[in-house]
Amino acid sequence: RSFRLSAMNTSAMASSNGNGGVVRFPLSSSNALIIQKGDITKWSIDGSTDAIVNPANERMLGGGGADGAIHRAAGPDLLRACRNVPEVRPGVRCPTGEARITPGFLLPASHVIHTVGPIYDVDSNPAASLASAYRNSLRVAKENNIQYIAFPAISCGVYGYPYDEAATVAISTIKEFQNDFKEVHFVLFMSDIYDTWLNKSDELLKY
Ligand code: AR6
């Protein structure tokens, strides 16, 4: 459990600097996964091309939860940009597991990557759909030369995904991209999800 100790030390150091609860897990020699509590609408890395991921629905025209908060913070131009995303079939701009990009408008982050996670009780293979949502978000980010990206806990709110299972999918999928971003962040609203993500990162990112 030596890695856990080093993560705890990072956390303790971060707290003493006033950034309580920011925990950094190395992904490779120069990249890291960073886990923190907070509001994703406030996140950005100053002066960089960065993106927050919006846990949207297939229509992509806003909703509750993080989606609602992101639209409120970005302003009405975000809804206009979403309307301009072509429908792939009536009422569907972004099928479950896919991702689309827009500017961030009034958000501190320069881009929003909209993705749609599975509805846990409805999807026939929620783990595959959730992995696709993370993978396609990261792919779209790469295609747009984004080096810093922040995720919420996709599908862990309205869509009812169990936290521990979601953490396994989220962290193992991000590991596939371990050389592709300077920093991948999780900005987590809820303490119990934050704790689950920290424990799962300890388990899956040891090397
Ligand atoms: N910053 C970070 N995380 C947040 C924030 C925030 N500002 N607000 C909520 N969360 P949810 P889903 C957390 O429901 O399950 C919408 O109506 C929240 O606590 O936002 O993928 C869409 O339009 C939870 O842990 O997304 C879709 O219809 C996590 O973000 C549907 O909900 C995800 O919860 C998508 O459901």
Short mmCIF file of C-alpha atoms and ligand atoms in Angstrom, two decimals:
data_model
loop_
_atom_site.label_atom_id
_atom_site.label_comp_id
_atom_site.label_asym_id
_atom_site.label_seq_id
_atom_site.Cartn_x
_atom_site.Cartn_y
_atom_site.Cartn_z
CA ARG A 1 0.00 0.00 0.00
CA SER A 2 2.97 2.31 -0.45
CA PHE A 3 1.28 4.15 -3.28
CA ARG A 4 -1.64 5.02 -1.06
CA LEU A 5 0.78 6.53 1.41
CA SER A 6 2.29 8.74 -1.25
CA ALA A 7 -1.16 9.78 -2.42
CA MET A 8 -2.11 10.60 1.17
CA ASN A 9 1.05 12.65 1.50
CA THR A 10 0.20 14.58 -1.64
CA SER A 11 -3.23 15.17 -0.21
CA ALA A 12 -1.87 16.36 3.09
CA MET A 13 0.53 18.71 1.32
CA ALA A 14 -2.21 20.02 -0.91
CA SER A 15 -4.45 20.64 2.11
CA SER A 16 -1.80 22.60 3.88
CA ASN A 17 -1.58 24.78 0.77
CA GLY A 18 -5.29 25.47 0.96
CA ASN A 19 -6.28 23.10 -1.86
CA GLY A 20 -7.88 20.57 0.49
CA GLY A 21 -8.49 17.19 -1.03
CA VAL A 22 -6.66 17.54 -4.35
CA VAL A 23 -5.00 14.17 -4.89
CA ARG A 24 -2.60 13.47 -7.74
CA PHE A 25 -1.97 9.99 -9.16
CA PRO A 26 0.84 9.70 -11.74
CA LEU A 27 -0.31 8.06 -15.00
CA SER A 28 3.14 8.14 -16.60
CA SER A 29 6.34 10.05 -15.88
CA SER A 30 4.84 13.36 -17.03
CA ASN A 31 1.06 12.93 -16.79
CA ALA A 32 -1.36 12.65 -13.92
CA LEU A 33 -4.90 11.87 -12.90
CA ILE A 34 -6.06 14.48 -10.40
CA ILE A 35 -9.05 13.92 -8.15
CA GLN A 36 -10.76 16.73 -6.33
CA LYS A 37 -14.10 17.69 -4.84
CA GLY A 38 -15.91 20.60 -6.38
CA ASP A 39 -18.11 22.20 -9.00
CA ILE A 40 -16.99 21.35 -12.54
CA THR A 41 -18.47 24.60 -13.92
CA LYS A 42 -15.70 26.50 -12.09
CA TRP A 43 -12.84 24.36 -13.41
CA SER A 44 -10.13 25.41 -15.84
CA ILE A 45 -6.38 25.39 -16.19
CA ASP A 46 -5.36 29.02 -16.66
CA GLY A 47 -4.22 29.92 -20.13
CA SER A 48 -4.61 26.44 -21.62
CA THR A 49 -6.86 24.79 -24.16
CA ASP A 50 -8.99 22.77 -21.81
CA ALA A 51 -12.35 21.02 -21.66
CA ILE A 52 -14.96 19.98 -19.15
CA VAL A 53 -17.10 16.97 -19.91
CA ASN A 54 -20.87 17.42 -19.73
CA PRO A 55 -22.89 14.32 -18.72
CA ALA A 56 -25.68 15.13 -21.15
CA ASN A 57 -28.59 13.24 -22.71
CA GLU A 58 -29.05 12.21 -26.32
CA ARG A 59 -31.01 15.34 -27.28
CA MET A 60 -28.16 17.57 -26.03
CA LEU A 61 -30.47 20.44 -25.17
CA GLY A 62 -29.77 20.66 -21.45
CA GLY A 63 -31.31 19.00 -18.42
CA GLY A 64 -30.83 18.76 -14.67
CA GLY A 65 -27.75 17.88 -12.61
CA ALA A 66 -24.34 18.83 -13.96
CA ASP A 67 -25.81 19.40 -17.45
CA GLY A 68 -28.15 22.08 -16.09
CA ALA A 69 -25.36 23.72 -14.09
CA ILE A 70 -23.04 23.74 -17.14
CA HIS A 71 -25.70 25.36 -19.36
CA ARG A 72 -26.46 28.00 -16.72
CA ALA A 73 -22.80 28.86 -16.30
CA ALA A 74 -21.99 28.83 -20.04
CA GLY A 75 -24.92 31.05 -21.00
CA PRO A 76 -27.44 30.73 -23.85
CA ASP A 77 -24.79 30.47 -26.59
CA LEU A 78 -24.10 26.92 -25.41
CA LEU A 79 -27.70 25.88 -26.10
CA ARG A 80 -27.49 27.51 -29.54
CA ALA A 81 -24.28 25.60 -30.30
CA CYS A 82 -25.91 22.35 -29.15
CA ARG A 83 -28.94 22.95 -31.39
CA ASN A 84 -26.52 23.25 -34.31
CA VAL A 85 -25.10 19.79 -33.69
CA PRO A 86 -26.74 17.67 -36.41
CA GLU A 87 -29.27 15.06 -35.38
CA VAL A 88 -28.23 11.52 -36.25
CA ARG A 89 -31.87 10.51 -35.96
CA PRO A 90 -34.92 12.46 -34.82
CA GLY A 91 -34.23 13.96 -31.40
CA VAL A 92 -30.77 12.39 -31.08
CA ARG A 93 -27.66 14.56 -31.46
CA CYS A 94 -25.35 12.39 -29.39
CA PRO A 95 -26.15 8.68 -29.05
CA THR A 96 -25.29 6.98 -25.75
CA GLY A 97 -21.54 6.36 -25.52
CA GLU A 98 -20.59 9.01 -28.11
CA ALA A 99 -19.26 12.57 -27.62
CA ARG A 100 -19.58 15.99 -29.29
CA ILE A 101 -17.59 19.18 -28.72
CA THR A 102 -18.65 22.83 -28.45
CA PRO A 103 -16.97 25.99 -27.20
CA GLY A 104 -17.28 26.78 -23.48
CA PHE A 105 -18.67 30.30 -24.01
CA LEU A 106 -18.93 31.95 -20.56
CA LEU A 107 -17.36 29.00 -18.74
CA PRO A 108 -13.77 29.29 -17.54
CA ALA A 109 -12.92 26.17 -19.61
CA SER A 110 -12.49 26.81 -23.33
CA HIS A 111 -14.47 23.75 -24.49
CA VAL A 112 -17.32 21.49 -23.44
CA ILE A 113 -17.29 17.87 -24.50
CA HIS A 114 -20.82 16.54 -24.30
CA THR A 115 -21.17 12.84 -23.76
CA VAL A 116 -24.05 10.55 -22.86
CA GLY A 117 -23.57 7.84 -20.28
CA PRO A 118 -25.89 4.86 -19.95
CA ILE A 119 -29.08 4.81 -17.89
CA TYR A 120 -27.97 2.00 -15.60
CA ASP A 121 -31.26 0.14 -15.34
CA VAL A 122 -32.13 0.45 -19.02
CA ASP A 123 -28.86 -0.11 -20.89
CA SER A 124 -28.19 -3.73 -21.92
CA ASN A 125 -24.44 -3.34 -21.26
CA PRO A 126 -23.92 -0.31 -19.03
CA ALA A 127 -20.20 -0.98 -18.45
CA ALA A 128 -19.49 -1.00 -22.20
CA SER A 129 -21.57 2.15 -22.75
CA LEU A 130 -19.92 3.99 -19.87
CA ALA A 131 -16.45 3.01 -21.10
CA SER A 132 -17.43 4.30 -24.57
CA ALA A 133 -18.57 7.61 -23.10
CA TYR A 134 -15.17 8.11 -21.41
CA ARG A 135 -13.20 6.78 -24.40
CA ASN A 136 -15.01 8.91 -26.99
CA SER A 137 -14.73 12.01 -24.79
CA LEU A 138 -10.98 11.48 -24.57
CA ARG A 139 -10.76 10.79 -28.31
CA VAL A 140 -12.60 14.01 -29.19
CA ALA A 141 -10.37 15.91 -26.75
CA LYS A 142 -7.25 14.50 -28.42
CA GLU A 143 -8.53 15.38 -31.88
CA ASN A 144 -8.92 18.97 -30.67
CA ASN A 145 -5.44 19.17 -29.09
CA ILE A 146 -6.82 19.48 -25.59
CA GLN A 147 -4.17 18.73 -22.97
CA TYR A 148 -6.28 19.25 -19.85
CA ILE A 149 -9.70 17.69 -19.36
CA ALA A 150 -12.06 17.42 -16.40
CA PHE A 151 -14.78 14.80 -15.92
CA PRO A 152 -17.66 14.55 -13.47
CA ALA A 153 -18.89 11.11 -12.40
CA ILE A 154 -20.78 10.36 -15.62
CA SER A 155 -24.08 8.47 -15.08
CA CYS A 156 -23.73 8.57 -11.27
CA GLY A 157 -26.63 10.99 -10.75
CA VAL A 158 -29.96 10.85 -12.53
CA TYR A 159 -28.78 7.84 -14.57
CA GLY A 160 -28.31 5.71 -11.43
CA TYR A 161 -24.95 4.02 -11.99
CA PRO A 162 -23.53 2.40 -8.79
CA TYR A 163 -20.49 4.42 -7.72
CA ASP A 164 -18.00 1.61 -7.23
CA GLU A 165 -18.73 0.01 -10.60
CA ALA A 166 -18.63 3.40 -12.30
CA ALA A 167 -15.25 4.19 -10.72
CA THR A 168 -13.76 0.96 -12.07
CA VAL A 169 -14.89 1.77 -15.60
CA ALA A 170 -13.89 5.44 -15.39
CA ILE A 171 -10.39 4.95 -14.05
CA SER A 172 -9.49 1.92 -16.14
CA THR A 173 -10.64 3.69 -19.33
CA ILE A 174 -8.61 6.79 -18.49
CA LYS A 175 -5.60 4.54 -17.98
CA GLU A 176 -5.82 3.57 -21.69
CA PHE A 177 -4.96 7.22 -22.49
CA GLN A 178 -2.18 7.56 -19.96
CA ASN A 179 0.26 9.20 -22.40
CA ASP A 180 -2.19 11.47 -24.19
CA PHE A 181 -2.98 14.31 -21.79
CA LYS A 182 -0.98 16.46 -19.42
CA GLU A 183 -3.70 16.15 -16.80
CA VAL A 184 -7.00 14.33 -16.57
CA HIS A 185 -9.11 15.63 -13.70
CA PHE A 186 -12.15 14.36 -11.89
CA VAL A 187 -14.14 17.14 -10.27
CA LEU A 188 -16.61 15.39 -7.99
CA PHE A 189 -19.54 17.03 -6.30
CA MET A 190 -20.28 14.42 -3.67
CA SER A 191 -18.02 13.26 -0.85
CA ASP A 192 -18.98 9.60 -1.12
CA ILE A 193 -18.21 9.57 -4.85
CA TYR A 194 -14.92 11.37 -4.20
CA ASP A 195 -13.96 8.73 -1.59
CA THR A 196 -14.91 5.91 -3.96
CA TRP A 197 -12.80 7.45 -6.75
CA LEU A 198 -9.77 7.84 -4.47
CA ASN A 199 -9.96 4.23 -3.30
CA LYS A 200 -10.40 2.92 -6.84
CA SER A 201 -7.47 4.99 -8.12
CA ASP A 202 -5.27 3.51 -5.39
CA GLU A 203 -6.31 0.07 -6.51
CA LEU A 204 -6.01 0.54 -10.27
CA LEU A 205 -3.17 3.02 -10.68
CA LYS A 206 -0.54 1.29 -8.54
CA TYR A 207 2.55 0.34 -10.47
N1 AR6 B 1 -19.96 19.71 -10.80
C1 AR6 B 1 -19.55 18.43 -10.69
N2 AR6 B 1 -20.40 17.39 -10.53
C2 AR6 B 1 -21.71 17.66 -10.48
C3 AR6 B 1 -22.24 18.96 -10.59
C4 AR6 B 1 -21.30 20.03 -10.76
N3 AR6 B 1 -21.68 21.30 -10.88
N4 AR6 B 1 -23.60 18.89 -10.50
C5 AR6 B 1 -23.90 17.59 -10.34
N5 AR6 B 1 -22.77 16.85 -10.31
P1 AR6 B 1 -25.94 13.91 -13.36
P2 AR6 B 1 -26.02 11.59 -15.18
C6 AR6 B 1 -22.59 15.39 -10.17
O1 AR6 B 1 -27.30 13.59 -12.87
O2 AR6 B 1 -26.24 10.66 -14.06
C7 AR6 B 1 -29.17 15.44 -16.74
O3 AR6 B 1 -30.50 15.82 -16.59
C8 AR6 B 1 -23.74 14.61 -9.58
O4 AR6 B 1 -23.72 14.72 -8.17
O5 AR6 B 1 -25.60 15.33 -13.65
O6 AR6 B 1 -25.02 11.23 -16.25
C9 AR6 B 1 -28.80 15.23 -18.21
O7 AR6 B 1 -29.47 16.12 -19.05
C10 AR6 B 1 -23.41 13.20 -10.05
O8 AR6 B 1 -22.47 12.62 -9.17
O9 AR6 B 1 -25.60 13.09 -14.74
C11 AR6 B 1 -29.19 13.81 -18.45
O10 AR6 B 1 -30.57 13.73 -18.76
C12 AR6 B 1 -22.71 13.43 -11.40
O11 AR6 B 1 -22.42 14.82 -11.46
C13 AR6 B 1 -28.94 13.12 -17.13
O12 AR6 B 1 -29.00 14.16 -16.14
C14 AR6 B 1 -23.57 13.05 -12.59
O13 AR6 B 1 -24.93 13.30 -12.31
C15 AR6 B 1 -27.56 12.52 -17.07
O14 AR6 B 1 -27.43 11.82 -15.86
#
